[in-house]
Tab-separated table of C-alpha atoms in Angstrom:
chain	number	residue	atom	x	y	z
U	1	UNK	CA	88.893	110.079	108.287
U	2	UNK	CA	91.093	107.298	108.782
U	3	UNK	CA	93.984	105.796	106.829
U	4	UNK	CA	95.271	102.248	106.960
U	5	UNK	CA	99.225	102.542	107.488
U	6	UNK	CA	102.034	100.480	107.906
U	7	UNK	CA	103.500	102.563	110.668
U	8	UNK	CA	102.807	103.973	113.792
U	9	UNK	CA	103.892	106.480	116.879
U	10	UNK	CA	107.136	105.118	118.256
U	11	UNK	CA	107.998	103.345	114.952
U	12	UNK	CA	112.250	103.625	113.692
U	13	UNK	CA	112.125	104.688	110.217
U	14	UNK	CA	114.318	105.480	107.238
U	15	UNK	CA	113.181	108.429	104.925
U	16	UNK	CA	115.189	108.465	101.724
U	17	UNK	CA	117.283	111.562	101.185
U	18	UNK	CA	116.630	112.701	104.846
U	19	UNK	CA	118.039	109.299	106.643
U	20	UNK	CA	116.750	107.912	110.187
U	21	UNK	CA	114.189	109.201	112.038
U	22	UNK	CA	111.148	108.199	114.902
U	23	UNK	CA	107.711	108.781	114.046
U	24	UNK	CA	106.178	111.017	116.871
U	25	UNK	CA	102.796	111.798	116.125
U	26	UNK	CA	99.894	111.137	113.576
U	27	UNK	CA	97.746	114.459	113.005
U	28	UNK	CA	94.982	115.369	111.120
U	29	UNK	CA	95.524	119.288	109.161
U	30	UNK	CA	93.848	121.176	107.036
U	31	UNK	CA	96.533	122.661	104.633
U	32	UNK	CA	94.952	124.939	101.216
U	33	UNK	CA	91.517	123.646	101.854
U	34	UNK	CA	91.963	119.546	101.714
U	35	UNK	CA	92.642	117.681	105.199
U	36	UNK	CA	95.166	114.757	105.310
U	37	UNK	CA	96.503	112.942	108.225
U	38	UNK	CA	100.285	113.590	108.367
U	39	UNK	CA	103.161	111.603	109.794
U	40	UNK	CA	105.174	113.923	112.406
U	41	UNK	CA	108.797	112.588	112.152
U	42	UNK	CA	111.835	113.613	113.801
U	43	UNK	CA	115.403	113.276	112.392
U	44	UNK	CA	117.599	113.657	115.222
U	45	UNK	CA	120.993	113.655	113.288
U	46	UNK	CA	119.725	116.510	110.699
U	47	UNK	CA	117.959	118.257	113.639
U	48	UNK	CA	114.525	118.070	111.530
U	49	UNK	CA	110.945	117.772	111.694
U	50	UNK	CA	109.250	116.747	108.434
U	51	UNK	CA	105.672	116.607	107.960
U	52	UNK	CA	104.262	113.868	105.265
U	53	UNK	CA	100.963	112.964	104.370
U	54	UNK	CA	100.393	109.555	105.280
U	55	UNK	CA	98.932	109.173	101.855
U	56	UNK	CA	101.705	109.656	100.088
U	57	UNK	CA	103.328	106.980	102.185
U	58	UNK	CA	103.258	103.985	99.785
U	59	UNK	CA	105.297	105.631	96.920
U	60	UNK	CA	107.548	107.739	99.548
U	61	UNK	CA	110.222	104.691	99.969
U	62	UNK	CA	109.788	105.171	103.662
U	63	UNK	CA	110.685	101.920	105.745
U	64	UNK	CA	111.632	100.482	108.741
U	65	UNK	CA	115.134	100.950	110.795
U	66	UNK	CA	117.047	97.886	110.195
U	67	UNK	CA	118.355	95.561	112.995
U	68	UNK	CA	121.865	95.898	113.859
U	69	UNK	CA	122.742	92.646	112.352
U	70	UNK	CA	121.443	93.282	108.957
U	71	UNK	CA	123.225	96.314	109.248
U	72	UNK	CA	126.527	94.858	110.198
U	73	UNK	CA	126.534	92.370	107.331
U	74	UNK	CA	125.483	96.006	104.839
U	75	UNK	CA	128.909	96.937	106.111
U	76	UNK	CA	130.733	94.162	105.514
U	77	UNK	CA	130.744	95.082	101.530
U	78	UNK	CA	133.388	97.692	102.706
U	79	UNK	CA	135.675	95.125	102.489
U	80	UNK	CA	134.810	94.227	98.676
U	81	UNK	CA	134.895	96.197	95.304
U	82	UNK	CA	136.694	98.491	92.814
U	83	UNK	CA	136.452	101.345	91.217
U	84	UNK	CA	134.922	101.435	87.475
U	85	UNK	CA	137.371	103.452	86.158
U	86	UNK	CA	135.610	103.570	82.744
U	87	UNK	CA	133.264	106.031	84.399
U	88	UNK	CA	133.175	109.903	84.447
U	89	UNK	CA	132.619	112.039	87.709
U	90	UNK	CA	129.087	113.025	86.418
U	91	UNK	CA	128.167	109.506	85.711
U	92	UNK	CA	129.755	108.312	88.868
U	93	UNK	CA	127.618	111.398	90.425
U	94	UNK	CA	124.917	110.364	89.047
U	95	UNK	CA	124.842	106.729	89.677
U	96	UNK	CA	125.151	107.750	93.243
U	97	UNK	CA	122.818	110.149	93.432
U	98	UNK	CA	120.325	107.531	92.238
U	99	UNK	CA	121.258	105.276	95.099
U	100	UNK	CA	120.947	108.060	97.917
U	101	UNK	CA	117.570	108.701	96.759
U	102	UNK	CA	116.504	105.095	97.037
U	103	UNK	CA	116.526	105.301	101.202
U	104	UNK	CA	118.339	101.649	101.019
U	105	UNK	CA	121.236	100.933	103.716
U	106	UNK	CA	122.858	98.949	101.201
U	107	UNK	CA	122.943	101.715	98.502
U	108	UNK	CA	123.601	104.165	100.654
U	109	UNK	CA	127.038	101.976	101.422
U	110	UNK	CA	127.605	101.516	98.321
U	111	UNK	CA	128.155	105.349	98.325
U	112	UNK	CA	130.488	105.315	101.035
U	113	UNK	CA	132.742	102.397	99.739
U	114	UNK	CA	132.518	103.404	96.160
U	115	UNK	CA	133.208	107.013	96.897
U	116	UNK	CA	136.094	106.284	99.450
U	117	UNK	CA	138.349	103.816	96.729
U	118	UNK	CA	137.976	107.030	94.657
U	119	UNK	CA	139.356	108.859	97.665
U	120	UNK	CA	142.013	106.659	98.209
U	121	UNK	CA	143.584	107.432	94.413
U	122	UNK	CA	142.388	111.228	93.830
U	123	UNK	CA	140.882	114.040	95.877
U	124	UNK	CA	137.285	114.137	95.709
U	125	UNK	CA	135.521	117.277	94.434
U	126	UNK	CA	133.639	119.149	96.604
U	127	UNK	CA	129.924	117.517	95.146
U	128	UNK	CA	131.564	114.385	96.371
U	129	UNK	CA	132.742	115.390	99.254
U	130	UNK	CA	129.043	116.451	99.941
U	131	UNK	CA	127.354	113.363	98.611
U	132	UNK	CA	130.338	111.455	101.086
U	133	UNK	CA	129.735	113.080	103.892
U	134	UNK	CA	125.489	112.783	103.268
U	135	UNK	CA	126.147	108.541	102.500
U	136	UNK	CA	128.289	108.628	106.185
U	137	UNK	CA	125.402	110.460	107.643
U	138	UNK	CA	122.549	108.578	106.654
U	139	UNK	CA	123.983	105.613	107.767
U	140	UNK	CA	125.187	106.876	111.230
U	141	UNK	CA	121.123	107.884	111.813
U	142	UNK	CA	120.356	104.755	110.915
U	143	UNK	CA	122.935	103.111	113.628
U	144	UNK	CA	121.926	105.434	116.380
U	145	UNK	CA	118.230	104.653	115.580
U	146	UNK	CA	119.138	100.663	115.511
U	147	UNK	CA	120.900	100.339	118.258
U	148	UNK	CA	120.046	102.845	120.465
U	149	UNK	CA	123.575	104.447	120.752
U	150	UNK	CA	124.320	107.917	120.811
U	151	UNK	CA	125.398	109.634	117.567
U	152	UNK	CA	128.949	109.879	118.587
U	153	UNK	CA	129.077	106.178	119.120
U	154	UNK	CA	127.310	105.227	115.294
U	155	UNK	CA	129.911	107.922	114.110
U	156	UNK	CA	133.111	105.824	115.962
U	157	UNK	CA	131.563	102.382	114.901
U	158	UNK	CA	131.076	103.410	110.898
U	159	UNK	CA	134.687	104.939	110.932
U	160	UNK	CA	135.709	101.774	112.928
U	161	UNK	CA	134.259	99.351	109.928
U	162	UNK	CA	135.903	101.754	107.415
U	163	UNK	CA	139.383	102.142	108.641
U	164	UNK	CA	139.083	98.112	109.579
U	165	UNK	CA	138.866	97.458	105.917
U	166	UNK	CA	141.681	99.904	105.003
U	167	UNK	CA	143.726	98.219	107.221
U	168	UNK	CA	142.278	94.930	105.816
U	169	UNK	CA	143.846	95.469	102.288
């Protein structure tokens, strides 16, 4: 049995809500009675292995790792924006849980911007803090994956590009 798919073994990809991750292995299983082939994937910077049907691909949101260049200019919107002060922690929470589950580097940086100007004025609450952290995360896998660095080194450049714009303004 088949399955056309747009990846393959070896491919850098981004899996919303669990970040960066390599595919290692196609496999066929037989799980409560129907057999699937399943993308093996391994997220080094969550320590996890997911299994997903390849079938379920096309509405997962799964992509490819961005270059490092398209990544640079995602972080260059640290730079710009405000915060909507018309807004209430749940919608803000909500908003940005909406762009975490998209998988997008841009959203995902969104997060982190939007999330650190509220920082900047008032402590965040500890679902923020959580979503923060998660945003910082899931870019930093997609870094390391990128550019081949270690996770240290995505961890130093994203604080690099964040404290660069604090300085900035």
């Amino acid at each position: 049995m088949e399955v056309d798919h747009l990846f393959e073994i070896g491919d850098k990809i981004v899996y919303p809500m669990h970040g960066a991750g390599v595919i290692n292995a196609i496999e066929e299983k037989e799980i409560l009675g129907k057999t699937q082939q399943y993308f093996i994937m391994a997220f080094p910077v969550k320590k996890l292995q997911l299994m997903i049907p390849i079938a379920k691909m096309d509405k997962s949101g799964m992509r490819l790792v961005l270059n490092m260049t398209a990544i640079e200019k995602v972080m260059d919107m640290f730079q710009q924006g405000e915060i909507d002060r018309s807004l209430t922690y749940k919608q803000r929470y909500k908003i940005n849980t909406d762009k975490m589950k998209t998988g997008m580097t841009r959203d995902g940086a969104e997060v982190i911007r939007d999330l650190m100007l509220v920082k900047k004025e008032k402590a965040l609450n500890s679902n923020e803090k959580t979503m923060l952290r998660d945003a910082m995360q899931f870019l930093v896998s997609e870094l390391k994956l990128s550019n081949s660095m270690t996770e240290p080194q995505a961890a130093d450049l994203l604080h690099d590009r964040l404290n660069w714009e604090k300085n900035a303004g």
